[in-house]
PDB file of C-alpha atoms in Angstrom:
ATOM      1  CA  ASN A   1       0.000   0.000   0.000  1.00 56.00           C
ATOM      2  CA  TRP A   2       2.991   2.334  -0.366  1.00 66.00           C
ATOM      3  CA  ASP A   3       2.985   4.641  -3.399  1.00 65.00           C
ATOM      4  CA  LEU A   4       6.388   3.408  -4.620  1.00 69.00           C
ATOM      5  CA  GLY A   5       5.415  -0.221  -4.179  1.00 67.00           C
ATOM      6  CA  TYR A   6       7.726  -0.927  -1.260  1.00 70.00           C
ATOM      7  CA  ALA A   7       8.056   0.073   2.393  1.00 74.00           C
ATOM      8  CA  PRO A   8      10.154   3.180   3.153  1.00 81.00           C
ATOM      9  CA  LEU A   9      13.865   2.699   3.690  1.00 82.00           C
ATOM     10  CA  SER A  10      15.792   3.780   6.772  1.00 87.00           C
ATOM     11  CA  GLY A  11      16.815   7.158   5.330  1.00 87.00           C
ATOM     12  CA  ASP A  12      13.423   8.051   3.913  1.00 88.00           C
ATOM     13  CA  ALA A  13      10.811  10.554   5.054  1.00 91.00           C
ATOM     14  CA  ALA A  14       7.247   9.328   4.592  1.00 92.00           C
ATOM     15  CA  VAL A  15       3.983  11.247   4.648  1.00 93.00           C
ATOM     16  CA  ILE A  16       0.848   9.161   5.107  1.00 93.00           C
ATOM     17  CA  ALA A  17      -2.044  10.775   3.254  1.00 92.00           C
ATOM     18  CA  ASN A  18      -5.768  10.341   3.869  1.00 93.00           C
ATOM     19  CA  THR A  19      -6.519   7.643   1.294  1.00 89.00           C
ATOM     20  CA  ALA A  20      -8.859   4.668   0.997  1.00 88.00           C
ATOM     21  CA  ASN A  21      -6.066   2.139   1.629  1.00 87.00           C
ATOM     22  CA  ASN A  22      -4.024   2.402   4.801  1.00 90.00           C
ATOM     23  CA  PRO A  23      -0.393   1.289   4.635  1.00 91.00           C
ATOM     24  CA  VAL A  24      -0.251  -2.101   6.390  1.00 92.00           C
ATOM     25  CA  PHE A  25       3.126  -3.312   7.603  1.00 92.00           C
ATOM     26  CA  SER A  26       4.237  -6.758   6.451  1.00 91.00           C
ATOM     27  CA  GLY A  27       7.642  -6.502   8.116  1.00 93.00           C
ATOM     28  CA  ALA A  28       9.628  -4.265  10.456  1.00 94.00           C
ATOM     29  CA  VAL A  29       9.996  -0.654   9.262  1.00 93.00           C
ATOM     30  CA  THR A  30      12.856   1.721  10.112  1.00 95.00           C
ATOM     31  CA  ILE A  31      12.430   5.234   8.795  1.00 95.00           C
ATOM     32  CA  ASN A  32      13.933   8.675   9.282  1.00 96.00           C
ATOM     33  CA  ASN A  33      10.828  10.903   9.457  1.00 96.00           C
ATOM     34  CA  LEU A  34       7.189   9.855   9.613  1.00 95.00           C
ATOM     35  CA  THR A  35       4.176  12.160   9.307  1.00 96.00           C
ATOM     36  CA  ILE A  36       0.584  10.906   9.459  1.00 96.00           C
ATOM     37  CA  ASN A  37      -1.861  13.436   8.068  1.00 96.00           C
ATOM     38  CA  SER A  38      -5.274  14.191   9.529  1.00 97.00           C
ATOM     39  CA  GLY A  39      -7.738  11.425   8.660  1.00 96.00           C
ATOM     40  CA  ALA A  40      -4.937   9.056   7.637  1.00 96.00           C
ATOM     41  CA  ALA A  41      -3.797   5.880   9.388  1.00 97.00           C
ATOM     42  CA  ILE A  42      -1.059   3.293   9.393  1.00 96.00           C
ATOM     43  CA  GLU A  43      -1.452  -0.284  10.582  1.00 97.00           C
ATOM     44  CA  LEU A  44       1.572  -1.840  12.276  1.00 97.00           C
ATOM     45  CA  ASN A  45      -0.002  -5.309  12.101  1.00 97.00           C
ATOM     46  CA  GLY A  46       2.274  -6.742  14.777  1.00 97.00           C
ATOM     47  CA  GLN A  47       5.457  -5.456  13.095  1.00 97.00           C
ATOM     48  CA  ASP A  48       8.136  -3.232  14.619  1.00 97.00           C
ATOM     49  CA  LEU A  49       8.418   0.505  13.941  1.00 97.00           C
ATOM     50  CA  THR A  50      11.542   2.616  14.435  1.00 97.00           C
ATOM     51  CA  VAL A  51      11.522   6.343  13.662  1.00 97.00           C
ATOM     52  CA  SER A  52      15.010   7.788  13.980  1.00 96.00           C
ATOM     53  CA  SER A  53      14.007  11.450  13.723  1.00 96.00           C
ATOM     54  CA  ALA A  54      10.702  13.356  13.734  1.00 96.00           C
ATOM     55  CA  PHE A  55       7.343  11.629  14.261  1.00 97.00           C
ATOM     56  CA  VAL A  56       4.203  13.690  13.655  1.00 98.00           C
ATOM     57  CA  ASN A  57       0.823  12.058  14.182  1.00 98.00           C
ATOM     58  CA  ASN A  58      -2.254  13.995  13.145  1.00 98.00           C
ATOM     59  CA  GLY A  59      -4.095  10.801  12.244  1.00 98.00           C
ATOM     60  CA  THR A  60      -4.145   7.277  13.713  1.00 98.00           C
ATOM     61  CA  VAL A  61      -1.613   4.570  14.459  1.00 98.00           C
ATOM     62  CA  LYS A  62      -3.350   1.182  14.589  1.00 98.00           C
ATOM     63  CA  LEU A  63      -1.429  -1.590  16.302  1.00 98.00           C
ATOM     64  CA  LEU A  64      -2.088  -5.042  17.661  1.00 98.00           C
ATOM     65  CA  GLY A  65      -0.158  -4.295  20.846  1.00 97.00           C
ATOM     66  CA  THR A  66       2.074  -7.341  20.373  1.00 97.00           C
ATOM     67  CA  GLU A  67       4.743  -5.376  18.487  1.00 97.00           C
ATOM     68  CA  ALA A  68       8.118  -6.030  20.124  1.00 95.00           C
ATOM     69  CA  THR A  69       9.650  -2.631  19.349  1.00 95.00           C
ATOM     70  CA  ILE A  70       8.137   0.799  18.817  1.00 97.00           C
ATOM     71  CA  ALA A  71      11.057   3.203  19.002  1.00 96.00           C
ATOM     72  CA  LEU A  72      10.420   6.926  18.479  1.00 96.00           C
ATOM     73  CA  ALA A  73      13.709   8.789  18.809  1.00 95.00           C
ATOM     74  CA  TYR A  74      12.118  12.133  19.666  1.00 94.00           C
ATOM     75  CA  GLY A  75       9.234  10.613  21.585  1.00 94.00           C
ATOM     76  CA  ASN A  76       5.565  10.286  20.777  1.00 96.00           C
ATOM     77  CA  ASP A  77       3.477  13.132  19.376  1.00 96.00           C
ATOM     78  CA  THR A  78       1.401  13.996  22.443  1.00 96.00           C
ATOM     79  CA  ASP A  79      -0.558  17.056  21.319  1.00 96.00           C
ATOM     80  CA  SER A  80      -2.467  15.386  18.482  1.00 98.00           C
ATOM     81  CA  GLY A  81      -3.309  12.041  16.933  1.00 98.00           C
ATOM     82  CA  THR A  82      -4.699   8.712  18.089  1.00 98.00           C
ATOM     83  CA  TRP A  83      -3.251   5.307  18.943  1.00 98.00           C
ATOM     84  CA  GLU A  84      -5.733   2.471  18.547  1.00 98.00           C
ATOM     85  CA  TYR A  85      -4.938  -0.941  20.010  1.00 98.00           C
ATOM     86  CA  LEU A  86      -6.718  -3.648  18.003  1.00 98.00           C
ATOM     87  CA  GLY A  87      -5.447  -6.667  19.958  1.00 98.00           C
ATOM     88  CA  ASP A  88      -4.520  -9.973  18.352  1.00 97.00           C
ATOM     89  CA  GLY A  89      -7.840 -11.776  18.895  1.00 97.00           C
ATOM     90  CA  THR A  90      -6.376 -14.448  21.183  1.00 97.00           C
ATOM     91  CA  GLY A  91      -8.051 -13.355  24.423  1.00 97.00           C
ATOM     92  CA  SER A  92      -4.655 -12.804  26.062  1.00 98.00           C
ATOM     93  CA  THR A  93      -3.586  -9.768  28.090  1.00 98.00           C
ATOM     94  CA  ILE A  94      -1.685  -7.061  26.214  1.00 98.00           C
ATOM     95  CA  THR A  95       0.473  -4.490  28.000  1.00 98.00           C
ATOM     96  CA  LEU A  96       0.230  -0.949  26.620  1.00 98.00           C
ATOM     97  CA  LYS A  97       3.394   0.715  25.354  1.00 97.00           C
ATOM     98  CA  ASN A  98       5.046   3.248  27.646  1.00 95.00           C
ATOM     99  CA  PHE A  99       6.701   6.239  25.986  1.00 93.00           C
ATOM    100  CA  GLY A 100       8.661   7.510  28.980  1.00 86.00           C
ATOM    101  CA  SER A 101       8.060  10.424  31.333  1.00 80.00           C
ATOM    102  CA  GLY A 102       5.255  12.889  30.719  1.00 91.00           C
ATOM    103  CA  THR A 103       2.301  12.227  28.442  1.00 96.00           C
ATOM    104  CA  ASP A 104       2.243   8.848  26.704  1.00 97.00           C
ATOM    105  CA  TYR A 105      -0.601   9.371  24.238  1.00 98.00           C
ATOM    106  CA  TYR A 106      -2.916  12.117  23.051  1.00 98.00           C
ATOM    107  CA  ASN A 107      -5.989  10.028  22.196  1.00 98.00           C
ATOM    108  CA  LEU A 108      -5.982   6.344  23.139  1.00 98.00           C
ATOM    109  CA  ILE A 109      -8.500   3.691  22.043  1.00 98.00           C
ATOM    110  CA  LEU A 110      -8.619   0.055  23.188  1.00 98.00           C
ATOM    111  CA  ASN A 111     -10.617  -1.726  20.505  1.00 98.00           C
ATOM    112  CA  SER A 112     -10.154  -5.508  20.483  1.00 97.00           C
ATOM    113  CA  SER A 113     -13.163  -6.290  18.311  1.00 95.00           C
ATOM    114  CA  THR A 114     -11.873  -9.255  16.247  1.00 94.00           C
ATOM    115  CA  GLY A 115     -11.671 -12.845  17.482  1.00 96.00           C
ATOM    116  CA  SER A 116     -11.467 -13.440  21.223  1.00 97.00           C
ATOM    117  CA  GLN A 117     -11.360 -10.049  22.890  1.00 97.00           C
ATOM    118  CA  ASN A 118      -8.116  -9.144  24.611  1.00 98.00           C
ATOM    119  CA  ALA A 119      -7.589  -7.673  28.044  1.00 98.00           C
ATOM    120  CA  PHE A 120      -5.166  -4.756  28.461  1.00 98.00           C
ATOM    121  CA  ASN A 121      -2.986  -3.594  31.324  1.00 98.00           C
ATOM    122  CA  ILE A 122      -0.095  -1.263  32.107  1.00 98.00           C
ATOM    123  CA  ASN A 123       3.147  -1.797  33.985  1.00 97.00           C
ATOM    124  CA  SER A 124       3.939   1.884  34.572  1.00 97.00           C
ATOM    125  CA  GLY A 125       1.951   5.099  34.947  1.00 97.00           C
ATOM    126  CA  LEU A 126      -0.272   6.003  32.001  1.00 98.00           C
ATOM    127  CA  ALA A 127      -0.888   9.604  30.913  1.00 98.00           C
ATOM    128  CA  VAL A 128      -3.423  10.368  28.165  1.00 98.00           C
ATOM    129  CA  GLY A 129      -3.589  14.031  27.215  1.00 97.00           C
ATOM    130  CA  GLY A 130      -6.811  13.783  25.225  1.00 98.00           C
ATOM    131  CA  THR A 131      -9.529  11.129  25.333  1.00 98.00           C
ATOM    132  CA  PHE A 132      -9.287   7.565  26.635  1.00 98.00           C
ATOM    133  CA  THR A 133     -11.806   5.141  25.106  1.00 98.00           C
ATOM    134  CA  LEU A 134     -12.443   1.549  26.125  1.00 98.00           C
ATOM    135  CA  SER A 135     -14.325   0.387  23.047  1.00 97.00           C
ATOM    136  CA  ALA A 136     -14.026  -3.420  22.883  1.00 96.00           C
ATOM    137  CA  LEU A 137     -12.178  -5.524  25.454  1.00 97.00           C
ATOM    138  CA  THR A 138     -12.690  -7.714  28.486  1.00 97.00           C
ATOM    139  CA  VAL A 139     -10.731  -5.729  31.092  1.00 98.00           C
ATOM    140  CA  PHE A 140      -8.447  -2.729  31.332  1.00 98.00           C
ATOM    141  CA  ASP A 141      -6.398  -3.308  34.486  1.00 98.00           C
ATOM    142  CA  ALA A 142      -4.478  -0.349  35.900  1.00 98.00           C
ATOM    143  CA  ASN A 143      -2.348  -2.960  37.650  1.00 98.00           C
ATOM    144  CA  ALA A 144      -1.405  -0.805  40.673  1.00 97.00           C
ATOM    145  CA  GLN A 145      -0.291   2.054  38.373  1.00 98.00           C
ATOM    146  CA  THR A 146      -1.539   5.637  38.153  1.00 98.00           C
ATOM    147  CA  VAL A 147      -3.664   6.823  35.252  1.00 98.00           C
ATOM    148  CA  ASN A 148      -4.176  10.455  34.268  1.00 98.00           C
ATOM    149  CA  ALA A 149      -6.590  10.941  31.381  1.00 98.00           C
ATOM    150  CA  GLY A 150      -9.002  13.417  29.888  1.00 97.00           C
ATOM    151  CA  ALA A 151     -12.549  12.464  28.992  1.00 97.00           C
ATOM    152  CA  THR A 152     -12.883   8.705  29.534  1.00 98.00           C
ATOM    153  CA  ALA A 153     -15.491   6.592  27.739  1.00 98.00           C
ATOM    154  CA  ILE A 154     -16.057   3.049  28.993  1.00 98.00           C
ATOM    155  CA  SER A 155     -18.149   1.566  26.219  1.00 96.00           C
ATOM    156  CA  ALA A 156     -17.542  -2.100  27.031  1.00 94.00           C
ATOM    157  CA  GLY A 157     -15.750  -4.353  29.473  1.00 96.00           C
ATOM    158  CA  GLU A 158     -14.391  -3.357  32.854  1.00 98.00           C
ATOM    159  CA  TYR A 159     -12.089  -0.544  33.903  1.00 98.00           C
ATOM    160  CA  ARG A 160     -10.311  -2.010  36.935  1.00 98.00           C
ATOM    161  CA  ALA A 161      -8.705   0.810  38.884  1.00 97.00           C
ATOM    162  CA  SER A 162      -6.629  -1.328  41.244  1.00 91.00           C
ATOM    163  CA  SER A 163      -4.722   0.349  44.092  1.00 96.00           C
ATOM    164  CA  ALA A 164      -3.195   3.491  42.543  1.00 97.00           C
ATOM    165  CA  THR A 165      -4.819   6.880  41.929  1.00 98.00           C
ATOM    166  CA  GLN A 166      -6.860   7.287  38.749  1.00 98.00           C
ATOM    167  CA  ALA A 167      -7.444  10.910  37.724  1.00 98.00           C
ATOM    168  CA  LEU A 168     -10.060  10.862  34.987  1.00 98.00           C
ATOM    169  CA  GLY A 169     -11.891  13.596  33.139  1.00 97.00           C
ATOM    170  CA  ALA A 170     -15.602  13.316  32.418  1.00 96.00           C
ATOM    171  CA  VAL A 171     -16.482   9.605  32.538  1.00 97.00           C
ATOM    172  CA  THR A 172     -19.235   8.127  30.388  1.00 97.00           C
ATOM    173  CA  LEU A 173     -20.478   4.555  30.664  1.00 98.00           C
ATOM    174  CA  ALA A 174     -22.392   2.450  28.161  1.00 97.00           C
ATOM    175  CA  SER A 175     -24.606  -0.563  28.758  1.00 96.00           C
ATOM    176  CA  GLY A 176     -22.464  -3.541  29.712  1.00 96.00           C
ATOM    177  CA  ALA A 177     -19.625  -1.397  31.046  1.00 98.00           C
ATOM    178  CA  THR A 178     -18.195  -1.559  34.563  1.00 98.00           C
ATOM    179  CA  LEU A 179     -16.002   0.827  36.551  1.00 98.00           C
ATOM    180  CA  THR A 180     -14.365  -0.837  39.543  1.00 97.00           C
ATOM    181  CA  ASP A 181     -12.298   0.906  42.171  1.00 96.00           C
ATOM    182  CA  GLY A 182      -9.878  -1.194  44.173  1.00 93.00           C
ATOM    183  CA  SER A 183      -8.116   0.059  47.262  1.00 96.00           C
ATOM    184  CA  GLY A 184      -6.900   3.260  45.619  1.00 96.00           C
ATOM    185  CA  THR A 185      -8.554   6.549  44.675  1.00 97.00           C
ATOM    186  CA  VAL A 186     -10.621   7.319  41.590  1.00 98.00           C
ATOM    187  CA  ASN A 187     -11.135  11.027  40.911  1.00 98.00           C
ATOM    188  CA  ILE A 188     -13.785  11.844  38.302  1.00 98.00           C
ATOM    189  CA  THR A 189     -14.308  15.307  36.842  1.00 97.00           C
ATOM    190  CA  GLY A 190     -17.941  16.253  36.350  1.00 94.00           C
ATOM    191  CA  ASN A 191     -21.096  14.167  36.567  1.00 95.00           C
ATOM    192  CA  LEU A 192     -21.413  10.391  36.401  1.00 97.00           C
ATOM    193  CA  ALA A 193     -24.600   8.828  35.045  1.00 97.00           C
ATOM    194  CA  VAL A 194     -25.201   5.135  35.725  1.00 97.00           C
ATOM    195  CA  GLY A 195     -28.054   3.711  33.658  1.00 97.00           C
ATOM    196  CA  SER A 196     -29.267   0.431  32.239  1.00 97.00           C
ATOM    197  CA  GLY A 197     -26.606  -2.295  32.241  1.00 97.00           C
ATOM    198  CA  MET A 198     -23.962  -0.017  33.789  1.00 98.00           C
ATOM    199  CA  THR A 199     -22.115  -0.924  36.996  1.00 98.00           C
ATOM    200  CA  VAL A 200     -19.921   1.034  39.392  1.00 97.00           C
ATOM    201  CA  ASN A 201     -18.121  -0.810  42.187  1.00 96.00           C
ATOM    202  CA  ALA A 202     -16.606   1.544  44.752  1.00 94.00           C
ATOM    203  CA  GLY A 203     -14.258  -0.991  46.386  1.00 92.00           C
ATOM    204  CA  SER A 204     -12.323  -0.274  49.547  1.00 95.00           C
ATOM    205  CA  GLY A 205     -10.709   2.935  48.310  1.00 94.00           C
ATOM    206  CA  ALA A 206     -12.158   6.368  47.611  1.00 96.00           C
ATOM    207  CA  MET A 207     -14.287   7.406  44.633  1.00 97.00           C
ATOM    208  CA  ASN A 208     -14.577  11.182  44.288  1.00 97.00           C
ATOM    209  CA  MET A 209     -16.749  13.116  41.815  1.00 97.00           C
ATOM    210  CA  THR A 210     -16.558  16.866  41.293  1.00 97.00           C
ATOM    211  CA  GLY A 211     -20.084  16.814  39.876  1.00 96.00           C
ATOM    212  CA  GLY A 212     -23.171  14.745  40.593  1.00 96.00           C
ATOM    213  CA  LEU A 213     -24.149  11.089  40.526  1.00 97.00           C
ATOM    214  CA  SER A 214     -27.360   9.891  38.880  1.00 98.00           C
ATOM    215  CA  ILE A 215     -28.661   6.331  38.931  1.00 98.00           C
ATOM    216  CA  SER A 216     -31.521   5.259  36.710  1.00 97.00           C
ATOM    217  CA  ASP A 217     -33.328   2.007  35.830  1.00 97.00           C
ATOM    218  CA  GLY A 218     -30.948  -0.908  35.431  1.00 97.00           C
ATOM    219  CA  GLY A 219     -27.914   0.916  36.835  1.00 98.00           C
ATOM    220  CA  THR A 220     -25.953  -0.412  39.807  1.00 98.00           C
ATOM    221  CA  VAL A 221     -23.671   1.435  42.196  1.00 97.00           C
ATOM    222  CA  THR A 222     -22.189  -0.668  44.966  1.00 96.00           C
ATOM    223  CA  GLY A 223     -20.200   0.698  47.861  1.00 94.00           C
ATOM    224  CA  SER A 224     -17.924  -1.549  49.861  1.00 92.00           C
ATOM    225  CA  THR A 225     -15.734  -0.473  52.766  1.00 94.00           C
ATOM    226  CA  GLY A 226     -14.422   2.658  51.051  1.00 93.00           C
ATOM    227  CA  THR A 227     -16.030   6.044  50.410  1.00 96.00           C
ATOM    228  CA  ILE A 228     -18.090   7.665  47.658  1.00 96.00           C
ATOM    229  CA  ASP A 229     -17.810  11.464  47.724  1.00 96.00           C
ATOM    230  CA  VAL A 230     -20.211  13.335  45.429  1.00 97.00           C
ATOM    231  CA  ALA A 231     -19.576  17.086  45.359  1.00 97.00           C
ATOM    232  CA  GLY A 232     -22.746  17.815  43.406  1.00 96.00           C
ATOM    233  CA  SER A 233     -26.223  16.372  43.759  1.00 96.00           C
ATOM    234  CA  MET A 234     -27.149  12.711  43.806  1.00 96.00           C
ATOM    235  CA  SER A 235     -30.344  11.390  42.267  1.00 97.00           C
ATOM    236  CA  GLN A 236     -31.835   7.930  41.955  1.00 97.00           C
ATOM    237  CA  THR A 237     -34.844   7.262  39.749  1.00 97.00           C
ATOM    238  CA  GLY A 238     -34.313   3.506  39.614  1.00 97.00           C
ATOM    239  CA  GLY A 239     -31.564   0.948  39.687  1.00 98.00           C
ATOM    240  CA  THR A 240     -29.658  -0.078  42.787  1.00 97.00           C
ATOM    241  CA  PHE A 241     -27.493   1.889  45.196  1.00 97.00           C
ATOM    242  CA  THR A 242     -25.700   0.187  48.058  1.00 96.00           C
ATOM    243  CA  ALA A 243     -24.013   2.663  50.379  1.00 93.00           C
ATOM    244  CA  PRO A 244     -20.470   1.965  51.620  1.00 93.00           C
ATOM    245  CA  SER A 245     -20.363   0.351  55.028  1.00 89.00           C
TER     246      SER A 245
END
């Protein structure tokens, strides 16, 4: 899918345009400069990527998450662009790539929608400057690591907060989604609405909301031995609320 009929060479500079066919890696790629234009995407397809100079991402990098090496000499582009983890369809747990100190990703999507859905975890702190979307997966496990993210959408599966602090922007849940605190702290900016098929488990830590909490038919909020602190108003028009004990 490259315009010259072959993958870029190590000294090349490549610009990925917004076209109908995304470049799909069939082997490891080492390149000097890589720019992904707005609306464009590349698919790593389990292959390694090394960028020895500038990396600019205004589009999307799609990866399985099983790639052994993703080396960006000047670091990731953290003020634009999206990284979308597709998983490998084996149902195994995939560890997200860490890009060093500071922000790891701008927008981050976990979207294991093919085959047996993967779980995802982290082994160091995760910082997402833009949006964090759990689209298709079994579990995202913070694995005793901190997470700092902007608006967070849990569309499927479970966000398992574990024992470290999770600082999340506005959180939205979809039917079938679960947010579980462990023994740590979950800080949520704004309101949290828990409706049909949505579950929030407060755990033994602290769950803090700067806005309100609303529970409607089919929603479940369960406190354990920790605390739920709602700075705004709380309303319940249905569903189940079990106060922490």
